[in-house]
XYZ file of C-alpha atoms in Angstrom:
589
model
C 0.238 0.092 0.005
C 1.702 3.400 -1.191
C 2.401 5.722 2.096
C -0.033 8.361 2.336
C 0.356 12.181 1.508
C 1.040 14.631 4.081
C -0.590 17.741 3.948
C 1.266 20.970 5.050
C 0.187 24.586 6.423
C 2.243 27.599 7.096
C 1.510 30.628 9.405
C 2.511 34.032 9.757
C 2.523 35.908 13.671
C 3.474 39.125 14.739
C 6.986 37.909 16.061
C 7.367 34.339 14.041
C 6.519 32.230 10.690
C 6.448 28.679 10.925
C 5.349 25.478 8.445
C 3.622 22.035 9.740
C 3.424 18.616 8.916
C -0.426 18.761 9.474
C -2.020 14.950 11.567
C -1.460 12.624 11.374
C 1.942 13.213 11.991
C 1.942 17.127 13.379
C 5.273 18.144 13.815
C 7.192 21.445 12.939
C 9.734 21.485 9.940
C 13.581 23.264 10.021
C 12.633 26.199 8.415
C 15.806 28.796 7.914
C 13.048 32.220 9.487
C 13.677 35.408 8.961
C 14.557 37.806 11.736
C 12.363 40.241 11.160
C 8.456 40.617 10.856
C 6.425 38.350 8.203
C 4.365 40.525 6.190
C 2.953 38.068 3.827
C 2.387 34.773 3.080
C 1.314 32.847 0.619
C 1.593 28.907 -1.121
C 1.558 28.566 -5.168
C -2.227 27.493 -5.747
C -0.254 23.809 -6.914
C 1.154 23.812 -3.673
C 4.526 23.889 -4.967
C 6.121 26.485 -3.499
C 5.618 28.740 -0.036
C 6.677 32.795 -0.810
C 6.999 35.041 2.168
C 7.334 39.112 2.348
C 9.839 40.889 5.445
C 10.679 44.678 5.209
C 13.926 44.719 2.435
C 12.547 41.168 0.424
C 10.412 38.167 -0.478
C 11.660 34.640 -0.712
C 10.321 31.276 -2.798
C 10.616 28.566 -1.330
C 10.477 25.080 -2.388
C 7.322 23.553 -0.339
C 8.583 20.209 0.251
C 12.242 20.434 0.477
C 11.780 23.944 2.321
C 14.984 25.105 0.273
C 15.235 28.896 -0.982
C 14.079 28.842 -5.077
C 14.486 32.703 -5.841
C 15.219 35.913 -3.220
C 13.529 39.170 -4.829
C 15.086 42.126 -3.865
C 12.501 44.465 -3.286
C 11.722 46.252 -0.092
C 7.771 47.172 1.187
C 6.054 44.572 0.257
C 2.934 43.779 1.703
C 1.197 41.326 0.055
C 2.106 38.574 -2.557
C 0.457 36.303 -4.837
C 1.400 33.291 -7.268
C -0.246 32.620 -10.648
C -2.564 29.305 -10.727
C 0.815 27.165 -11.791
C 2.724 29.071 -9.755
C 5.312 30.612 -12.530
C 5.468 33.906 -11.783
C 4.926 35.958 -8.609
C 3.106 38.914 -7.651
C 3.898 41.520 -5.371
C 1.839 45.053 -3.972
C 3.331 47.694 -2.046
C 1.667 50.419 -0.611
C 1.104 53.288 -3.257
C 2.128 56.393 -2.973
C 2.293 59.200 -5.524
C 5.222 62.343 -5.127
C 3.191 65.404 -5.286
C 5.691 66.644 -8.277
C 5.246 63.641 -10.900
C 3.642 60.345 -11.538
C 2.955 57.572 -9.174
C 5.722 54.926 -9.344
C 4.720 50.817 -10.132
C 3.993 49.406 -7.188
C 2.024 46.273 -8.648
C 5.028 43.641 -9.879
C 4.844 40.350 -11.549
C 8.364 38.181 -11.007
C 9.713 34.988 -12.274
C 8.859 32.524 -9.160
C 12.010 30.293 -10.415
C 14.439 33.525 -11.155
C 13.032 36.129 -9.421
C 13.831 38.109 -12.344
C 11.347 41.082 -13.107
C 8.978 40.750 -15.771
C 6.878 43.663 -15.113
C 5.132 46.415 -13.286
C 1.916 48.500 -12.851
C 0.589 51.278 -10.297
C -2.802 49.889 -8.207
C -3.674 51.799 -5.169
C -5.644 49.021 -3.776
C -4.596 45.154 -3.961
C -7.084 42.095 -3.144
C -7.814 38.409 -4.641
C -9.614 40.198 -7.779
C -6.727 42.867 -8.754
C -4.609 40.577 -11.188
C -6.706 37.967 -12.343
C -5.208 34.555 -14.063
C -6.766 32.205 -16.879
C -5.668 28.687 -15.393
C -3.352 27.987 -18.211
C -1.557 31.694 -17.229
C -1.800 32.343 -20.883
C -3.085 36.171 -19.972
C -3.723 38.094 -16.898
C -6.397 40.544 -16.497
C -6.692 43.648 -15.235
C -9.249 46.870 -15.074
C -8.182 49.850 -15.997
C -10.003 52.659 -17.092
C -13.480 50.879 -17.033
C -12.458 47.828 -19.318
C -10.739 44.715 -18.733
C -6.940 44.394 -20.282
C -5.358 40.943 -21.190
C -1.488 41.095 -21.000
C 0.169 37.979 -22.241
C 3.230 37.654 -19.195
C 5.741 37.448 -21.877
C 4.746 40.800 -23.296
C 3.481 43.002 -19.943
C 4.254 46.296 -21.189
C 1.352 46.189 -24.264
C -2.176 44.494 -23.883
C -2.866 41.461 -25.845
C -7.106 41.496 -25.260
C -9.104 44.827 -24.535
C -12.860 43.923 -23.208
C -14.772 47.300 -23.420
C -18.251 47.838 -21.457
C -19.392 51.386 -20.382
C -19.725 51.789 -17.331
C -17.994 48.950 -15.837
C -17.154 48.382 -12.343
C -15.968 44.851 -11.433
C -15.109 41.811 -13.326
C -14.131 38.097 -12.955
C -12.167 35.447 -15.349
C -13.853 31.448 -14.693
C -11.452 28.381 -13.950
C -11.571 25.812 -16.639
C -10.051 24.855 -19.648
C -12.493 27.418 -21.758
C -12.032 30.297 -19.905
C -14.865 33.080 -19.377
C -15.177 36.500 -18.194
C -18.085 37.991 -16.627
C -18.344 41.847 -16.346
C -20.631 44.005 -14.189
C -22.026 47.409 -15.062
C -23.678 48.552 -11.518
C -27.214 50.073 -11.021
C -27.599 53.690 -12.373
C -30.872 55.937 -11.973
C -34.166 53.813 -13.615
C -31.277 51.749 -15.242
C -30.980 48.037 -14.046
C -27.999 46.651 -13.005
C -26.168 44.291 -16.100
C -23.827 41.676 -16.122
C -22.576 39.774 -19.323
C -19.804 36.961 -19.843
C -17.865 36.815 -22.986
C -15.460 33.837 -23.936
C -11.894 35.364 -23.593
C -10.730 35.798 -27.031
C -14.134 36.719 -28.238
C -15.334 39.612 -27.241
C -17.633 40.491 -30.333
C -20.611 38.937 -28.798
C -21.446 38.013 -25.503
C -22.310 34.672 -24.280
C -24.825 35.505 -21.168
C -26.767 38.315 -20.460
C -28.571 39.473 -17.516
C -30.579 42.405 -15.948
C -31.629 43.054 -12.513
C -32.093 46.365 -10.039
C -31.214 46.591 -6.452
C -27.556 45.383 -7.250
C -24.577 47.990 -6.227
C -22.151 45.848 -6.266
C -21.572 41.739 -7.010
C -19.744 38.714 -5.821
C -18.703 36.344 -8.328
C -19.110 32.405 -6.885
C -17.561 30.422 -9.978
C -18.242 26.309 -10.058
C -14.037 25.188 -10.522
C -15.270 24.047 -13.955
C -15.893 27.497 -14.979
C -19.327 26.168 -16.561
C -21.587 27.974 -13.980
C -21.740 30.910 -12.378
C -23.777 32.830 -9.188
C -23.695 36.454 -8.852
C -24.679 37.471 -5.109
C -25.900 41.306 -5.591
C -25.654 43.808 -3.009
C -27.014 47.196 -2.163
C -25.480 49.509 0.373
C -29.351 50.390 1.847
C -32.533 49.243 2.258
C -34.931 51.187 1.061
C -37.807 49.455 2.874
C -35.862 49.474 6.172
C -35.952 46.156 7.336
C -32.489 45.783 7.465
C -29.243 47.619 8.310
C -27.128 45.993 6.006
C -28.679 46.688 2.367
C -30.358 44.328 0.265
C -29.170 40.941 -1.217
C -30.378 38.564 -4.192
C -28.634 35.597 -5.741
C -28.646 34.807 -9.455
C -27.727 31.656 -11.023
C -26.010 32.369 -14.525
C -24.840 29.306 -17.575
C -21.329 29.965 -18.973
C -23.103 28.827 -22.252
C -26.107 30.923 -21.565
C -28.561 28.666 -22.221
C -30.006 29.030 -19.106
C -30.057 31.739 -15.897
C -32.750 32.513 -12.445
C -33.211 33.709 -9.692
C -32.462 31.801 -7.108
C -35.341 31.286 -4.694
C -34.819 32.179 -0.656
C -37.732 31.137 1.442
C -36.408 33.294 4.258
C -36.091 37.262 4.263
C -32.674 38.760 5.517
C -29.347 38.698 3.805
C -27.271 35.919 2.320
C -24.541 35.216 4.478
C -22.607 32.784 2.201
C -22.149 30.874 -0.647
C -20.095 27.521 -2.027
C -20.443 25.262 -4.620
C -19.833 21.595 -3.978
C -16.293 20.915 -5.986
C -17.502 17.153 -7.380
C -21.308 17.861 -8.123
C -23.113 20.734 -10.278
C -24.840 22.024 -6.396
C -24.233 24.395 -4.285
C -25.400 25.621 -0.941
C -26.397 29.090 0.549
C -26.540 30.168 4.224
C -29.491 32.818 3.550
C -31.502 34.730 6.534
C -32.220 36.134 9.600
C -30.296 34.763 12.454
C -30.852 31.901 13.301
C -29.981 31.965 9.420
C -31.018 28.749 7.337
C -28.671 26.649 5.316
C -30.046 24.355 2.019
C -28.996 22.928 -0.664
C -29.962 23.512 -4.140
C -28.873 21.591 -7.823
C -27.837 23.047 -11.320
C -31.425 24.139 -11.687
C -31.331 26.374 -8.324
C -33.871 23.639 -7.119
C -33.764 23.073 -3.018
C -33.099 19.281 -2.725
C -32.194 19.441 1.056
C -33.322 21.901 4.353
C -29.634 22.214 6.367
C -31.386 23.393 9.577
C -31.867 26.617 11.064
C -28.818 28.002 13.484
C -26.994 30.812 14.090
C -24.494 29.889 11.326
C -23.092 32.527 8.918
C -20.376 30.539 6.852
C -20.566 26.915 4.611
C -17.922 25.039 3.393
C -16.969 21.678 1.216
C -14.354 19.415 1.607
C -12.411 18.976 -1.240
C -13.817 15.671 -2.194
C -17.901 17.562 -1.742
C -18.413 14.486 0.751
C -18.749 16.489 4.380
C -20.162 20.205 4.553
C -18.907 22.277 7.692
C -21.859 24.795 8.068
C -20.012 27.369 10.847
C -20.637 30.004 13.070
C -18.068 32.621 13.239
C -16.719 36.258 14.050
C -19.781 37.673 16.127
C -21.008 34.017 16.752
C -20.707 31.463 19.360
C -18.351 29.828 17.021
C -20.007 26.464 16.287
C -19.209 24.231 13.699
C -21.957 21.736 11.823
C -20.393 19.072 9.694
C -22.727 16.695 7.389
C -22.449 13.625 5.316
C -23.186 14.840 1.836
C -24.117 11.312 0.781
C -26.216 10.324 4.015
C -28.153 13.523 3.774
C -27.350 13.555 7.594
C -25.104 15.071 10.383
C -22.662 13.962 11.735
C -21.240 15.949 14.967
C -21.006 19.935 16.122
C -17.944 21.370 17.053
C -16.906 23.933 19.200
C -14.507 26.347 17.431
C -14.827 29.712 19.918
C -13.456 32.397 19.020
C -12.066 30.962 15.724
C -12.443 33.573 12.591
C -10.911 31.851 9.958
C -12.461 28.087 9.080
C -10.560 25.601 5.851
C -10.682 22.297 5.080
C -6.951 20.021 4.384
C -6.574 19.242 1.001
C -7.161 15.307 1.855
C -10.652 16.026 3.330
C -10.407 14.821 6.260
C -9.432 17.718 8.847
C -10.659 20.887 9.318
C -9.355 23.583 10.560
C -10.173 26.919 12.751
C -8.061 29.249 13.973
C -8.595 32.350 16.272
C -6.600 35.407 14.947
C -5.411 38.889 15.164
C -6.226 41.879 15.308
C -10.141 40.707 15.395
C -8.962 38.879 19.154
C -5.601 39.615 20.547
C -6.341 37.487 23.323
C -6.325 33.238 22.988
C -4.770 33.371 19.245
C -4.060 30.144 18.234
C -5.003 26.936 15.664
C -7.352 23.647 15.866
C -7.986 21.301 13.534
C -10.107 18.571 13.854
C -10.917 15.265 12.512
C -14.328 14.913 10.776
C -15.597 12.915 13.349
C -15.422 15.436 15.558
C -12.120 14.536 17.504
C -9.902 17.435 17.844
C -5.922 15.983 16.899
C -3.954 19.171 17.145
C -4.075 22.618 19.163
C -1.254 25.074 18.883
C -1.278 28.680 20.903
C 0.082 31.306 18.994
C -0.035 34.711 20.224
C -0.728 37.510 18.089
C -1.725 35.254 14.772
C -1.972 37.501 11.881
C -2.559 34.013 9.208
C -2.355 30.438 8.193
C -3.320 28.235 5.481
C -3.327 25.066 4.218
C -0.684 23.688 1.527
C -2.779 23.369 -1.513
C -3.040 19.823 -3.039
C -4.849 17.971 -5.955
C -7.690 16.161 -3.892
C -7.107 12.892 -6.147
C -3.806 12.024 -4.215
C -6.572 11.365 -1.253
C -9.110 9.238 -2.050
C -11.849 8.535 0.106
C -13.221 5.730 1.512
C -16.704 4.424 0.583
C -17.626 5.124 4.792
C -15.746 7.981 6.340
C -12.774 6.645 7.961
C -12.084 6.914 11.506
C -9.708 9.200 13.577
C -6.079 7.265 12.320
C -3.986 5.260 14.964
C -1.756 6.303 17.270
C -2.754 9.835 16.606
C -2.954 11.848 19.817
C -7.036 12.967 20.552
C -6.668 16.653 22.239
C -9.736 17.811 24.427
C -10.797 21.379 24.721
C -8.553 23.160 26.981
C -10.621 24.169 30.265
C -10.335 27.809 31.643
C -8.303 27.751 35.154
C -10.536 30.857 36.172
C -14.570 30.059 37.248
C -16.984 32.189 35.491
C -18.535 33.286 38.398
C -21.618 35.278 38.343
C -21.844 38.273 36.477
C -20.273 41.528 37.949
C -21.285 45.344 36.176
C -18.365 46.570 34.143
C -17.508 49.664 36.945
C -16.958 46.635 39.362
C -15.014 44.413 37.518
C -11.557 46.337 39.038
C -12.711 46.045 42.626
C -11.716 43.106 44.583
C -14.555 40.228 44.253
C -17.687 40.418 46.790
C -17.899 38.515 50.185
C -20.359 36.972 51.790
C -20.413 40.284 54.087
C -20.649 42.543 51.596
C -24.574 43.851 50.629
C -26.369 42.215 48.099
C -29.611 43.928 47.662
C -31.564 47.166 49.568
C -32.543 45.202 52.540
C -29.118 44.088 52.972
C -28.181 47.129 52.905
C -30.572 47.957 55.726
C -29.913 45.827 57.776
C -25.915 46.970 57.896
C -27.115 50.758 58.304
C -28.969 48.975 61.792
C -26.329 46.839 62.990
C -22.930 48.051 61.241
C -22.274 45.223 59.857
C -22.575 42.658 57.238
C -25.518 40.844 56.056
C -27.686 38.615 58.736
C -27.649 34.957 58.314
C -30.671 33.383 59.511
C -29.994 31.721 63.562
C -26.774 33.799 64.131
C -26.449 36.597 65.574
C -25.782 39.635 63.041
C -22.878 41.215 62.491
C -21.728 44.367 64.538
C -24.345 43.782 66.979
C -23.493 45.467 70.397
C -24.570 42.900 73.578
C -26.966 45.326 74.698
C -28.611 44.645 71.178
C -28.433 41.206 71.665
C -29.417 41.073 75.603
C -33.103 42.822 74.496
C -33.710 41.064 71.760
C -33.297 37.419 73.624
C -35.333 38.942 76.039
C -38.257 39.554 73.715
C -37.819 35.912 72.089
C -38.785 34.749 75.780
C -41.731 36.980 76.378
C -43.419 35.474 73.490
C -42.336 31.985 74.082
C -44.276 32.342 77.965
C -47.542 33.928 76.486
C -47.110 31.422 73.896
C -47.172 28.721 77.132
C -49.981 30.386 79.327
C -52.199 30.099 76.069
C -51.862 26.407 75.656
C -52.155 25.648 79.577
C -55.289 27.698 80.164
C -57.198 26.190 76.782
C -55.541 22.480 76.970
C -54.223 23.001 72.935
C -52.773 25.672 71.283
C -54.668 28.786 69.884
C -55.512 27.871 66.664
C -56.884 30.736 64.545
C -60.913 30.945 64.128
C -62.296 30.498 60.417
C -61.854 33.737 58.758
C -65.380 35.581 58.552
C -67.104 35.388 55.423
C -66.490 39.266 54.325
C -69.731 40.849 53.629
C -70.122 41.151 50.008
C -73.007 43.261 48.040
C -76.188 41.045 47.312
C -76.053 40.404 43.239
C -77.770 42.466 41.591
C -78.307 40.386 38.064
C -77.999 36.864 37.212
C -74.727 38.205 35.010
C -73.113 39.341 38.660
C -74.499 35.759 40.336
C -72.569 33.749 38.072
C -69.882 35.161 38.557
C -69.687 34.988 42.188
C -71.108 31.570 41.909
C -67.896 30.547 39.406
C -65.213 32.204 42.335
C -66.802 30.102 45.260
C -66.631 26.920 43.060
C -62.935 27.775 42.253
C -62.272 28.305 46.494
C -64.477 24.362 46.951
C -62.083 23.178 44.427
C -59.081 24.738 45.836
C -60.614 23.135 49.538
C -61.232 20.150 48.364
C -57.392 19.581 46.935
C -56.485 20.475 50.759
C -58.565 18.029 52.572
C -57.476 15.481 50.062
C -53.395 16.117 51.255
C -54.884 16.029 54.548
C -56.674 12.567 53.897
C -53.312 11.473 52.775
C -51.515 11.997 56.011
C -49.744 14.920 55.018
C -49.092 17.475 57.873
C -51.047 20.827 57.342
C -50.800 24.932 58.322
C -52.888 25.707 60.784
C -54.623 28.432 57.941
C -54.955 25.545 55.328
C -56.969 23.408 58.780
C -58.776 26.855 58.876
C -59.983 27.112 55.166
C -60.978 23.405 55.227
C -63.645 24.271 58.114
C -65.073 26.998 55.976
C -66.209 24.844 52.805
C -69.847 24.193 54.701
C -70.073 27.752 54.922
C -68.975 28.700 51.318
C -71.588 25.767 49.708
C -74.096 27.239 51.487
C -73.566 30.448 50.138
C -73.170 28.450 46.298
C -76.609 26.831 47.481
C -78.410 29.809 48.388
C -77.398 31.882 45.386
C -78.847 29.229 43.046
C -82.003 29.465 44.956
C -82.559 32.842 44.334
C -81.501 32.884 40.479
C -83.188 29.603 39.558
C -82.442 30.696 35.802
C -78.616 30.584 36.554
C -76.560 27.791 34.096
C -73.060 26.850 36.020
């Protein structure tokens, strides 16, 4: 049997960076770590290289051997990316424009093996969509002045192709062997928003068109084959006033142009996340006001599986599409539900409290959750679970900024017909328990004071007792804290006087004094049948309560004196009911 491929992840923190072999081995790799702060860290999409940027340079390392392949002498780099095959490295520095002159290029493309500069551009901000590549690396695309310019990497001084659409604000290049490009024109006045799709290299006629209202910006979600596209439209303001975060809608489009529709969601509220199943033409959506609903839809945007309602805002399929993670991260509690897509059942729920990142390992068996800074500056670290719910790795890291898995094809990690158990010999960790007890809630103004002891006042009555006795809270049966001997003597004398009086009453009557049955309160005579009916119902309710007391007495339970008194008054109440029924004979009770 062939040895199982290792998975790997890398991280960067305020004071260090590191590379680990992931579970089941879980071992830190020997690495020539830089002495200064690492500002950016990124694996190539094919997992071949790992690049990081420090203040003075960028280093490209072979991810398998940990040997440095190239060093790029470029200072001030804040972000690093790779082309799809890892042939080129893209770096970005902060944009700056001198008062007298043109801005210098801050977006550069380098050869990953040699570190040679291939070309450079001016780009104010950097993100995933700043420069986009076709999967074959034939073109890289960039939005410039309302047009998409496609450059050949070997000739970056002039664009090879140009796509012009009036009013275009964003675009997205699809993955796949036959790449498409989708362009978006936002809503303007009474004109609806527009989305068009073209085949890269053939811009004379779009392959698909879609118009919609209430769309100021969009997010693109391509299927990994590039055949279908989900478009999440958003507005900054909800004109109906029902949501503070604006309105959102989801649309489905086929790249061939033969099908498009709006995805109908049966719950009001924002759309939190969307994800394609990498192995099937289906997708999952988390939507609606909290607690949000999650559901699976097929390639015709029809719901096929309800995944329930819970406080969740993120969805991720594992690379094989077999297991689905529904997470509530960020401001939510951090619970992650794992679902088996094949059996359509929930496997387990993981507690990833405080996590701000959730990602599957390339082998599809392990799920990572990380608490990152600066969102949270405490309890930063990495946790990894097997998809059966067992925690197999936990590493606290101070001021953790970024962590990511080393990419690898899912085909390297074949799946079994049934979900595999936790590998033998792997250490299963238990969640850490805080040594500090939670304790009772204390308001913010009292949290800097020492914890209250049993003598501290806990209510207004306690404060009154403190004023009277000059001490702490009174405990029944114990002398008040701070009471003087004279006060204690007077209280004891009063108690003895009450006891002597009770003893005299018992000696004179031969039995303890029992309060006489309470005399019936004289009520006004009912003037009509309506008032009489109300009175009869009240009396019957009392009789029911008395019967219940009598049953408890007959069962041998010791009752209080006032309860026995109520039982003795039952005959009086029954007589009053009979009298009322006689006077108002037409009453129907």
